[in-house]
PDB file of C-alpha atoms in Angstrom:
ATOM      1  CA  MET M 722      13.952   2.175  16.229  1.00  0.00           C
ATOM      2  CA  THR M 723      13.051   5.020  18.535  1.00  0.00           C
ATOM      3  CA  GLY M 724       9.696   5.886  16.971  1.00  0.00           C
ATOM      4  CA  ILE M 725       7.867   9.121  17.730  1.00  0.00           C
ATOM      5  CA  PRO M 726       8.633  10.863  21.057  1.00  0.00           C
ATOM      6  CA  ALA M 727       5.874  10.474  23.625  1.00  0.00           C
ATOM      7  CA  GLN M 728       5.414  14.238  23.921  1.00  0.00           C
ATOM      8  CA  GLU M 729       4.900  14.662  20.180  1.00  0.00           C
ATOM      9  CA  ALA M 730       1.237  13.984  19.482  1.00  0.00           C
ATOM     10  CA  LEU M 731       0.313  12.938  15.977  1.00  0.00           C
ATOM     11  CA  ARG M 732      -1.626  15.704  14.215  1.00  0.00           C
ATOM     12  CA  ILE M 733      -4.809  14.363  12.624  1.00  0.00           C
ATOM     13  CA  VAL M 734      -7.511  15.735  10.328  1.00  0.00           C
ATOM     14  CA  VAL M 735     -10.802  13.826  10.694  1.00  0.00           C
ATOM     15  CA  ALA M 736     -12.977  14.020   7.573  1.00  0.00           C
ATOM     16  CA  HIS M 737     -16.519  12.611   7.488  1.00  0.00           C
ATOM     17  CA  GLY M 738     -19.677  13.835   5.804  1.00  0.00           C
ATOM     18  CA  ASP M 739     -21.954  12.669   8.634  1.00  0.00           C
ATOM     19  CA  PRO M 740     -21.755  15.154  11.562  1.00  0.00           C
ATOM     20  CA  ALA M 741     -22.744  12.537  14.145  1.00  0.00           C
ATOM     21  CA  ALA M 742     -20.211  10.000  12.874  1.00  0.00           C
ATOM     22  CA  ARG M 743     -17.542  12.686  12.690  1.00  0.00           C
ATOM     23  CA  ALA M 744     -18.212  13.803  16.264  1.00  0.00           C
ATOM     24  CA  ALA M 745     -18.175  10.219  17.556  1.00  0.00           C
ATOM     25  CA  LEU M 746     -14.894   9.459  15.804  1.00  0.00           C
ATOM     26  CA  THR M 747     -13.325  12.675  17.055  1.00  0.00           C
ATOM     27  CA  ALA M 748     -14.418  11.917  20.610  1.00  0.00           C
ATOM     28  CA  LEU M 749     -12.895   8.439  20.386  1.00  0.00           C
ATOM     29  CA  LEU M 750      -9.572   9.622  18.995  1.00  0.00           C
ATOM     30  CA  SER M 751      -9.308  12.681  21.236  1.00  0.00           C
ATOM     31  CA  GLY M 752      -9.158  10.395  24.253  1.00  0.00           C
ATOM     32  CA  HIS M 753      -5.769   9.047  23.208  1.00  0.00           C
ATOM     33  CA  PRO M 754      -2.767  11.120  24.391  1.00  0.00           C
ATOM     34  CA  ALA M 755      -0.723  10.297  21.260  1.00  0.00           C
ATOM     35  CA  LEU M 756      -3.298  11.861  18.929  1.00  0.00           C
ATOM     36  CA  ARG M 757      -4.238  15.500  18.420  1.00  0.00           C
ATOM     37  CA  ILE M 758      -7.242  16.391  16.248  1.00  0.00           C
ATOM     38  CA  VAL M 759      -6.268  19.615  14.488  1.00  0.00           C
ATOM     39  CA  ALA M 760      -9.366  19.847  12.271  1.00  0.00           C
ATOM     40  CA  GLU M 761     -12.740  18.242  11.557  1.00  0.00           C
ATOM     41  CA  THR M 762     -14.054  18.539   8.017  1.00  0.00           C
ATOM     42  CA  ALA M 763     -17.219  17.608   6.148  1.00  0.00           C
ATOM     43  CA  ASP M 764     -16.133  17.394   2.494  1.00  0.00           C
ATOM     44  CA  GLY M 765     -13.141  17.106   0.182  1.00  0.00           C
ATOM     45  CA  PRO M 766     -12.426  20.815  -0.464  1.00  0.00           C
ATOM     46  CA  GLU M 767     -12.723  21.637   3.236  1.00  0.00           C
ATOM     47  CA  THR M 768     -10.354  18.769   4.035  1.00  0.00           C
ATOM     48  CA  TRP M 769      -7.814  20.020   1.510  1.00  0.00           C
ATOM     49  CA  GLU M 770      -7.902  23.515   3.016  1.00  0.00           C
ATOM     50  CA  ALA M 771      -7.502  22.114   6.528  1.00  0.00           C
ATOM     51  CA  ALA M 772      -4.557  19.947   5.485  1.00  0.00           C
ATOM     52  CA  ARG M 773      -2.910  22.860   3.699  1.00  0.00           C
ATOM     53  CA  HIS M 774      -3.279  25.024   6.795  1.00  0.00           C
ATOM     54  CA  HIS M 775      -2.463  22.550   9.585  1.00  0.00           C
ATOM     55  CA  HIS M 776       0.132  20.292   7.906  1.00  0.00           C
ATOM     56  CA  PRO M 777      -1.160  17.148   9.666  1.00  0.00           C
ATOM     57  CA  ASP M 778       0.745  13.891  10.047  1.00  0.00           C
ATOM     58  CA  THR M 779      -2.225  12.030   8.577  1.00  0.00           C
ATOM     59  CA  ILE M 780      -5.654  12.715   7.080  1.00  0.00           C
ATOM     60  CA  LEU M 781      -8.400  10.287   8.120  1.00  0.00           C
ATOM     61  CA  PRO M 782     -11.244  10.518   5.567  1.00  0.00           C
ATOM     62  CA  ASP M 783     -14.272   8.312   5.144  1.00  0.00           C
ATOM     63  CA  VAL M 784     -14.214   6.626   1.752  1.00  0.00           C
ATOM     64  CA  HIS M 785     -17.608   8.200   0.920  1.00  0.00           C
ATOM     65  CA  LEU M 786     -16.576  11.742   1.912  1.00  0.00           C
ATOM     66  CA  PRO M 787     -18.342  14.191  -0.470  1.00  0.00           C
ATOM     67  CA  GLY M 788     -15.889  15.639  -2.969  1.00  0.00           C
ATOM     68  CA  LEU M 789     -13.097  13.300  -1.850  1.00  0.00           C
ATOM     69  CA  ASP M 790     -10.010  13.641  -4.063  1.00  0.00           C
ATOM     70  CA  ILE M 791      -7.436  11.197  -2.700  1.00  0.00           C
ATOM     71  CA  PRO M 792      -4.568  12.144  -5.058  1.00  0.00           C
ATOM     72  CA  GLN M 793      -5.010  15.822  -4.213  1.00  0.00           C
ATOM     73  CA  LEU M 794      -5.037  15.157  -0.458  1.00  0.00           C
ATOM     74  CA  ALA M 795      -2.114  12.734  -0.699  1.00  0.00           C
ATOM     75  CA  GLY M 796      -0.072  15.584  -2.120  1.00  0.00           C
ATOM     76  CA  LEU M 797      -0.410  17.349   1.231  1.00  0.00           C
ATOM     77  CA  ALA M 798      -0.274  14.515   3.776  1.00  0.00           C
ATOM     78  CA  PRO M 799      -0.616  10.725   3.968  1.00  0.00           C
ATOM     79  CA  VAL M 800      -4.232   9.624   3.567  1.00  0.00           C
ATOM     80  CA  LEU M 801      -5.307   6.805   5.867  1.00  0.00           C
ATOM     81  CA  MET M 802      -8.836   5.740   4.978  1.00  0.00           C
ATOM     82  CA  LEU M 803     -11.028   5.264   8.051  1.00  0.00           C
ATOM     83  CA  THR M 804     -14.414   3.886   7.081  1.00  0.00           C
ATOM     84  CA  HIS M 805     -17.118   1.293   7.645  1.00  0.00           C
ATOM     85  CA  THR M 806     -16.844   0.122   4.034  1.00  0.00           C
ATOM     86  CA  GLU M 807     -14.778  -3.028   3.587  1.00  0.00           C
ATOM     87  CA  GLU M 808     -15.676  -4.009   0.019  1.00  0.00           C
ATOM     88  CA  PRO M 809     -12.404  -5.070  -1.655  1.00  0.00           C
ATOM     89  CA  GLU M 810     -13.068  -3.086  -4.851  1.00  0.00           C
ATOM     90  CA  THR M 811     -13.570   0.115  -2.847  1.00  0.00           C
ATOM     91  CA  ALA M 812     -10.409  -0.504  -0.841  1.00  0.00           C
ATOM     92  CA  ARG M 813      -8.441  -1.385  -3.970  1.00  0.00           C
ATOM     93  CA  GLU M 814      -9.512   1.810  -5.722  1.00  0.00           C
ATOM     94  CA  ALA M 815      -8.635   3.946  -2.698  1.00  0.00           C
ATOM     95  CA  LEU M 816      -5.157   2.426  -2.516  1.00  0.00           C
ATOM     96  CA  ARG M 817      -4.678   2.716  -6.270  1.00  0.00           C
ATOM     97  CA  ARG M 818      -5.495   6.432  -6.108  1.00  0.00           C
ATOM     98  CA  GLY M 819      -2.893   7.083  -3.431  1.00  0.00           C
ATOM     99  CA  ALA M 820      -4.278   6.181   0.006  1.00  0.00           C
ATOM    100  CA  SER M 821      -1.505   5.090   2.368  1.00  0.00           C
ATOM    101  CA  GLY M 822      -3.680   2.613   4.240  1.00  0.00           C
ATOM    102  CA  TYR M 823      -7.238   1.396   4.753  1.00  0.00           C
ATOM    103  CA  LEU M 824      -8.806   0.776   8.158  1.00  0.00           C
ATOM    104  CA  VAL M 825     -12.332  -0.405   8.882  1.00  0.00           C
ATOM    105  CA  GLN M 826     -13.900   1.205  11.944  1.00  0.00           C
ATOM    106  CA  GLU M 827     -14.685  -1.142  14.835  1.00  0.00           C
ATOM    107  CA  ASP M 828     -11.989  -3.472  13.479  1.00  0.00           C
ATOM    108  CA  PHE M 829      -9.195  -1.829  15.481  1.00  0.00           C
ATOM    109  CA  THR M 830      -8.529  -0.072  18.778  1.00  0.00           C
ATOM    110  CA  ALA M 831      -7.374   3.510  19.327  1.00  0.00           C
ATOM    111  CA  ALA M 832      -3.903   2.174  20.163  1.00  0.00           C
ATOM    112  CA  GLN M 833      -3.859   0.236  16.895  1.00  0.00           C
ATOM    113  CA  LEU M 834      -4.836   3.392  15.026  1.00  0.00           C
ATOM    114  CA  VAL M 835      -1.893   5.225  16.596  1.00  0.00           C
ATOM    115  CA  ALA M 836       0.359   2.373  15.466  1.00  0.00           C
ATOM    116  CA  ALA M 837      -1.153   2.562  11.959  1.00  0.00           C
ATOM    117  CA  VAL M 838      -0.503   6.315  11.717  1.00  0.00           C
ATOM    118  CA  ARG M 839       3.095   5.721  12.756  1.00  0.00           C
ATOM    119  CA  GLU M 840       3.373   2.972  10.139  1.00  0.00           C
ATOM    120  CA  VAL M 841       2.126   5.402   7.502  1.00  0.00           C
ATOM    121  CA  LYS M 842       4.774   7.912   8.583  1.00  0.00           C
ATOM    122  CA  ARG M 843       7.381   5.200   8.027  1.00  0.00           C
ATOM    123  CA  GLY M 844       6.086   4.580   4.522  1.00  0.00           C
ATOM    124  CA  ARG M 845       4.161   1.394   5.221  1.00  0.00           C
ATOM    125  CA  THR M 846       0.601   0.497   4.173  1.00  0.00           C
ATOM    126  CA  PRO M 847      -1.518  -0.567   7.175  1.00  0.00           C
ATOM    127  CA  LEU M 848      -4.660  -2.583   6.474  1.00  0.00           C
ATOM    128  CA  THR M 849      -7.107  -4.010   8.963  1.00  0.00           C
ATOM    129  CA  PRO M 850      -7.096  -7.834   8.826  1.00  0.00           C
ATOM    130  CA  SER M 851     -10.581  -8.076   7.325  1.00  0.00           C
ATOM    131  CA  VAL M 852      -9.638  -5.806   4.403  1.00  0.00           C
ATOM    132  CA  ALA M 853      -6.301  -7.538   3.820  1.00  0.00           C
ATOM    133  CA  THR M 854      -8.064 -10.919   3.684  1.00  0.00           C
ATOM    134  CA  LEU M 855     -10.817  -9.703   1.351  1.00  0.00           C
ATOM    135  CA  LEU M 856      -8.329  -8.050  -0.993  1.00  0.00           C
ATOM    136  CA  ALA M 857      -6.178 -11.160  -1.149  1.00  0.00           C
ATOM    137  CA  GLN M 858      -9.230 -13.307  -1.900  1.00  0.00           C
ATOM    138  CA  ALA M 859     -10.492 -10.876  -4.549  1.00  0.00           C
ATOM    139  CA  ASN M 860      -7.072 -10.738  -6.221  1.00  0.00           C
ATOM    140  CA  THR M 861      -6.867 -14.534  -6.330  1.00  0.00           C
ATOM    141  CA  GLU M 862     -10.371 -14.889  -7.739  1.00  0.00           C
ATOM    142  CA  ARG M 863      -9.685 -12.218 -10.355  1.00  0.00           C
ATOM    143  CA  ALA M 864      -6.463 -13.929 -11.383  1.00  0.00           C
ATOM    144  CA  TYR M 865      -8.163 -17.292 -11.820  1.00  0.00           C
ATOM    145  CA  ARG M 866     -11.036 -15.769 -13.819  1.00  0.00           C
ATOM    146  CA  ALA M 867      -8.730 -13.828 -16.113  1.00  0.00           C
ATOM    147  CA  GLY M 868      -5.993 -16.411 -16.307  1.00  0.00           C
ATOM    148  CA  THR M 869      -3.459 -13.700 -15.487  1.00  0.00           C
ATOM    149  CA  SER M 870      -1.718 -12.291 -12.459  1.00  0.00           C
ATOM    150  CA  PRO M 871      -3.734  -9.947 -10.198  1.00  0.00           C
ATOM    151  CA  GLU M 872      -4.034  -6.349 -11.329  1.00  0.00           C
ATOM    152  CA  ARG M 873      -1.440  -4.091  -9.819  1.00  0.00           C
ATOM    153  CA  LEU M 874      -2.621  -1.408  -7.478  1.00  0.00           C
ATOM    154  CA  SER M 875       0.233   1.046  -7.875  1.00  0.00           C
ATOM    155  CA  GLN M 876       0.972   3.319 -10.774  1.00  0.00           C
ATOM    156  CA  VAL M 877       4.170   1.620 -11.880  1.00  0.00           C
ATOM    157  CA  GLN M 878       6.060   1.649 -15.136  1.00  0.00           C
ATOM    158  CA  PRO M 879       4.665  -0.523 -17.945  1.00  0.00           C
ATOM    159  CA  PRO M 880       5.783  -4.143 -17.657  1.00  0.00           C
ATOM    160  CA  VAL M 881       9.240  -4.661 -19.093  1.00  0.00           C
ATOM    161  CA  ALA M 882       9.017  -8.450 -19.071  1.00  0.00           C
ATOM    162  CA  GLN M 883       7.936 -10.230 -22.234  1.00  0.00           C
ATOM    163  CA  SER M 884       6.279 -13.634 -22.222  1.00  0.00           C
ATOM    164  CA  SER M 885       9.416 -15.029 -23.882  1.00  0.00           C
ATOM    165  CA  TYR M 886      11.475 -13.918 -20.875  1.00  0.00           C
ATOM    166  CA  ARG M 887       9.064 -15.561 -18.470  1.00  0.00           C
ATOM    167  CA  SER M 888       9.263 -18.772 -20.471  1.00  0.00           C
ATOM    168  CA  ARG M 889      13.029 -18.530 -20.778  1.00  0.00           C
ATOM    169  CA  PHE M 890      13.586 -18.126 -17.053  1.00  0.00           C
ATOM    170  CA  ARG M 891      10.717 -20.480 -16.064  1.00  0.00           C
ATOM    171  CA  LEU M 892       9.105 -17.894 -13.795  1.00  0.00           C
ATOM    172  CA  SER M 893       5.544 -18.346 -12.597  1.00  0.00           C
ATOM    173  CA  ARG M 894       3.001 -15.590 -13.288  1.00  0.00           C
ATOM    174  CA  ARG M 895       3.372 -14.293  -9.727  1.00  0.00           C
ATOM    175  CA  GLU M 896       7.171 -14.380  -9.955  1.00  0.00           C
ATOM    176  CA  ALA M 897       7.025 -12.511 -13.278  1.00  0.00           C
ATOM    177  CA  GLU M 898       4.741  -9.914 -11.718  1.00  0.00           C
ATOM    178  CA  ILE M 899       7.142  -9.424  -8.814  1.00  0.00           C
ATOM    179  CA  MET M 900      10.106  -9.274 -11.183  1.00  0.00           C
ATOM    180  CA  ASP M 901       8.316  -6.509 -13.117  1.00  0.00           C
ATOM    181  CA  LEU M 902       7.919  -4.578  -9.869  1.00  0.00           C
ATOM    182  CA  ILE M 903      11.573  -5.100  -8.951  1.00  0.00           C
ATOM    183  CA  ALA M 904      12.597  -3.823 -12.382  1.00  0.00           C
ATOM    184  CA  SER M 905      10.362  -0.772 -11.900  1.00  0.00           C
ATOM    185  CA  GLY M 906      12.366   0.140  -8.783  1.00  0.00           C
ATOM    186  CA  MET M 907      10.016  -0.981  -6.009  1.00  0.00           C
ATOM    187  CA  ASN M 908      11.417  -2.233  -2.709  1.00  0.00           C
ATOM    188  CA  ASN M 909      10.093  -5.293  -0.851  1.00  0.00           C
ATOM    189  CA  GLN M 910       7.713  -3.252   1.278  1.00  0.00           C
ATOM    190  CA  GLN M 911       6.146  -1.583  -1.757  1.00  0.00           C
ATOM    191  CA  ILE M 912       5.851  -4.899  -3.579  1.00  0.00           C
ATOM    192  CA  ALA M 913       4.121  -6.451  -0.564  1.00  0.00           C
ATOM    193  CA  ALA M 914       1.583  -3.615  -0.443  1.00  0.00           C
ATOM    194  CA  THR M 915       0.991  -3.776  -4.202  1.00  0.00           C
ATOM    195  CA  CYS M 916       0.453  -7.552  -4.271  1.00  0.00           C
ATOM    196  CA  PHE M 917      -1.256  -7.758  -0.847  1.00  0.00           C
ATOM    197  CA  ILE M 918       1.231 -10.287   0.482  1.00  0.00           C
ATOM    198  CA  THR M 919       3.668 -10.142   3.387  1.00  0.00           C
ATOM    199  CA  GLU M 920       7.244  -8.954   3.041  1.00  0.00           C
ATOM    200  CA  LYS M 921       8.373 -12.456   4.049  1.00  0.00           C
ATOM    201  CA  THR M 922       6.432 -13.899   1.103  1.00  0.00           C
ATOM    202  CA  VAL M 923       8.015 -11.302  -1.184  1.00  0.00           C
ATOM    203  CA  LYS M 924      11.479 -12.345   0.007  1.00  0.00           C
ATOM    204  CA  ASN M 925      10.653 -16.004  -0.621  1.00  0.00           C
ATOM    205  CA  HIS M 926       9.559 -15.174  -4.173  1.00  0.00           C
ATOM    206  CA  ILE M 927      12.699 -13.115  -4.746  1.00  0.00           C
ATOM    207  CA  ASN M 928      14.936 -15.928  -3.546  1.00  0.00           C
ATOM    208  CA  ARG M 929      13.338 -18.247  -6.111  1.00  0.00           C
ATOM    209  CA  ILE M 930      13.522 -15.576  -8.829  1.00  0.00           C
ATOM    210  CA  PHE M 931      17.218 -14.968  -8.190  1.00  0.00           C
ATOM    211  CA  ALA M 932      17.911 -18.693  -8.351  1.00  0.00           C
ATOM    212  CA  LYS M 933      16.085 -19.002 -11.674  1.00  0.00           C
ATOM    213  CA  LEU M 934      17.790 -15.927 -13.130  1.00  0.00           C
ATOM    214  CA  HIS M 935      21.179 -16.981 -11.690  1.00  0.00           C
ATOM    215  CA  SER M 936      21.485 -13.539 -10.120  1.00  0.00           C
ATOM    216  CA  THR M 937      22.853 -12.390  -6.780  1.00  0.00           C
ATOM    217  CA  ASN M 938      21.226  -8.954  -6.525  1.00  0.00           C
ATOM    218  CA  ARG M 939      18.310  -6.868  -7.773  1.00  0.00           C
ATOM    219  CA  ALA M 940      20.282  -4.850 -10.331  1.00  0.00           C
ATOM    220  CA  GLU M 941      21.655  -7.986 -11.974  1.00  0.00           C
ATOM    221  CA  ALA M 942      18.238  -9.656 -12.008  1.00  0.00           C
ATOM    222  CA  ALA M 943      16.593  -6.533 -13.453  1.00  0.00           C
ATOM    223  CA  ALA M 944      19.221  -6.275 -16.184  1.00  0.00           C
ATOM    224  CA  LYS M 945      18.653  -9.882 -17.207  1.00  0.00           C
ATOM    225  CA  TRP M 946      14.891  -9.464 -17.036  1.00  0.00           C
ATOM    226  CA  ARG M 947      15.103  -6.475 -19.369  1.00  0.00           C
ATOM    227  CA  GLY M 948      17.222  -8.543 -21.704  1.00  0.00           C
ATOM    228  CA  THR M 949      20.230  -6.233 -21.508  1.00  0.00           C
ATOM    229  CA  GLN M 950      22.606  -8.733 -19.948  1.00  0.00           C
ATOM    230  CA  PRO M 951      23.087 -12.000 -21.839  1.00  0.00           C
ATOM    231  CA  GLY M 952      24.224 -15.176 -20.190  1.00  0.00           C
ATOM    232  CA  SER M 953      24.011 -16.193 -16.573  1.00  0.00           C
ATOM    233  CA  HIS M 954      26.278 -16.345 -13.564  1.00  0.00           C
ATOM    234  CA  GLN M 955      26.504 -18.522 -10.539  1.00  0.00           C
ATOM    235  CA  GLY M 956      23.758 -17.106  -8.350  1.00  0.00           C
ATOM    236  CA  GLY M 957      22.669 -16.912  -4.785  1.00  0.00           C
ATOM    237  CA  ALA M 958      19.469 -16.323  -2.884  1.00  0.00           C
ATOM    238  CA  GLU M 959      19.121 -12.741  -1.764  1.00  0.00           C
ATOM    239  CA  GLY M 960      15.774 -11.632  -0.401  1.00  0.00           C
ATOM    240  CA  ARG M 961      16.568  -7.949  -0.051  1.00  0.00           C
TER     241      ARG M 961
END
């Protein structure tokens, strides 16, 4: 993968309500040759106008930016949250509303930020390790308290799987959740971001799901999960 040419700096909008914090962040990022700050903004409406005018590669707002409207901004450019707030509920809500990633300041280097912006451009969901760990812990605790699988973070189609299907195919709650996401059309990368697990873990789950559903591919598994294809076939383990 060739990535982004060295001469093509990534165009960034920095959005923070605190002038001192905004200036410090801009000074830090401006020192990296792969980044170009095209605008600094102090609130949501100003950020939207700047994004509409400059067409940045990424918008970097603080999670507490006054007037922040993540869905509106995400319609113009990927939104990569850059904040000091690492509470899992705040991060979860930001991702649910359309943020492409969530980074905690002082938990990454400028080079790592450049890598994160490039990941966003490739459709991935970068998270700093502290946030990823907290979200995974919060999801697990929530699941145990509720006795159900963790709440999904993406706006996906309503679950197509019924409890009878889960019982019939002997899928675990997590496997049923992942099968719902497969049936909704998500790829492995999107499922990993939604469930806060690695793509390797997703593939392992899918291999087990395919074995239980006696399916060799996603379309066949989804058809059986929806109940539109009776019977079973000799299956294999496909993680993609």
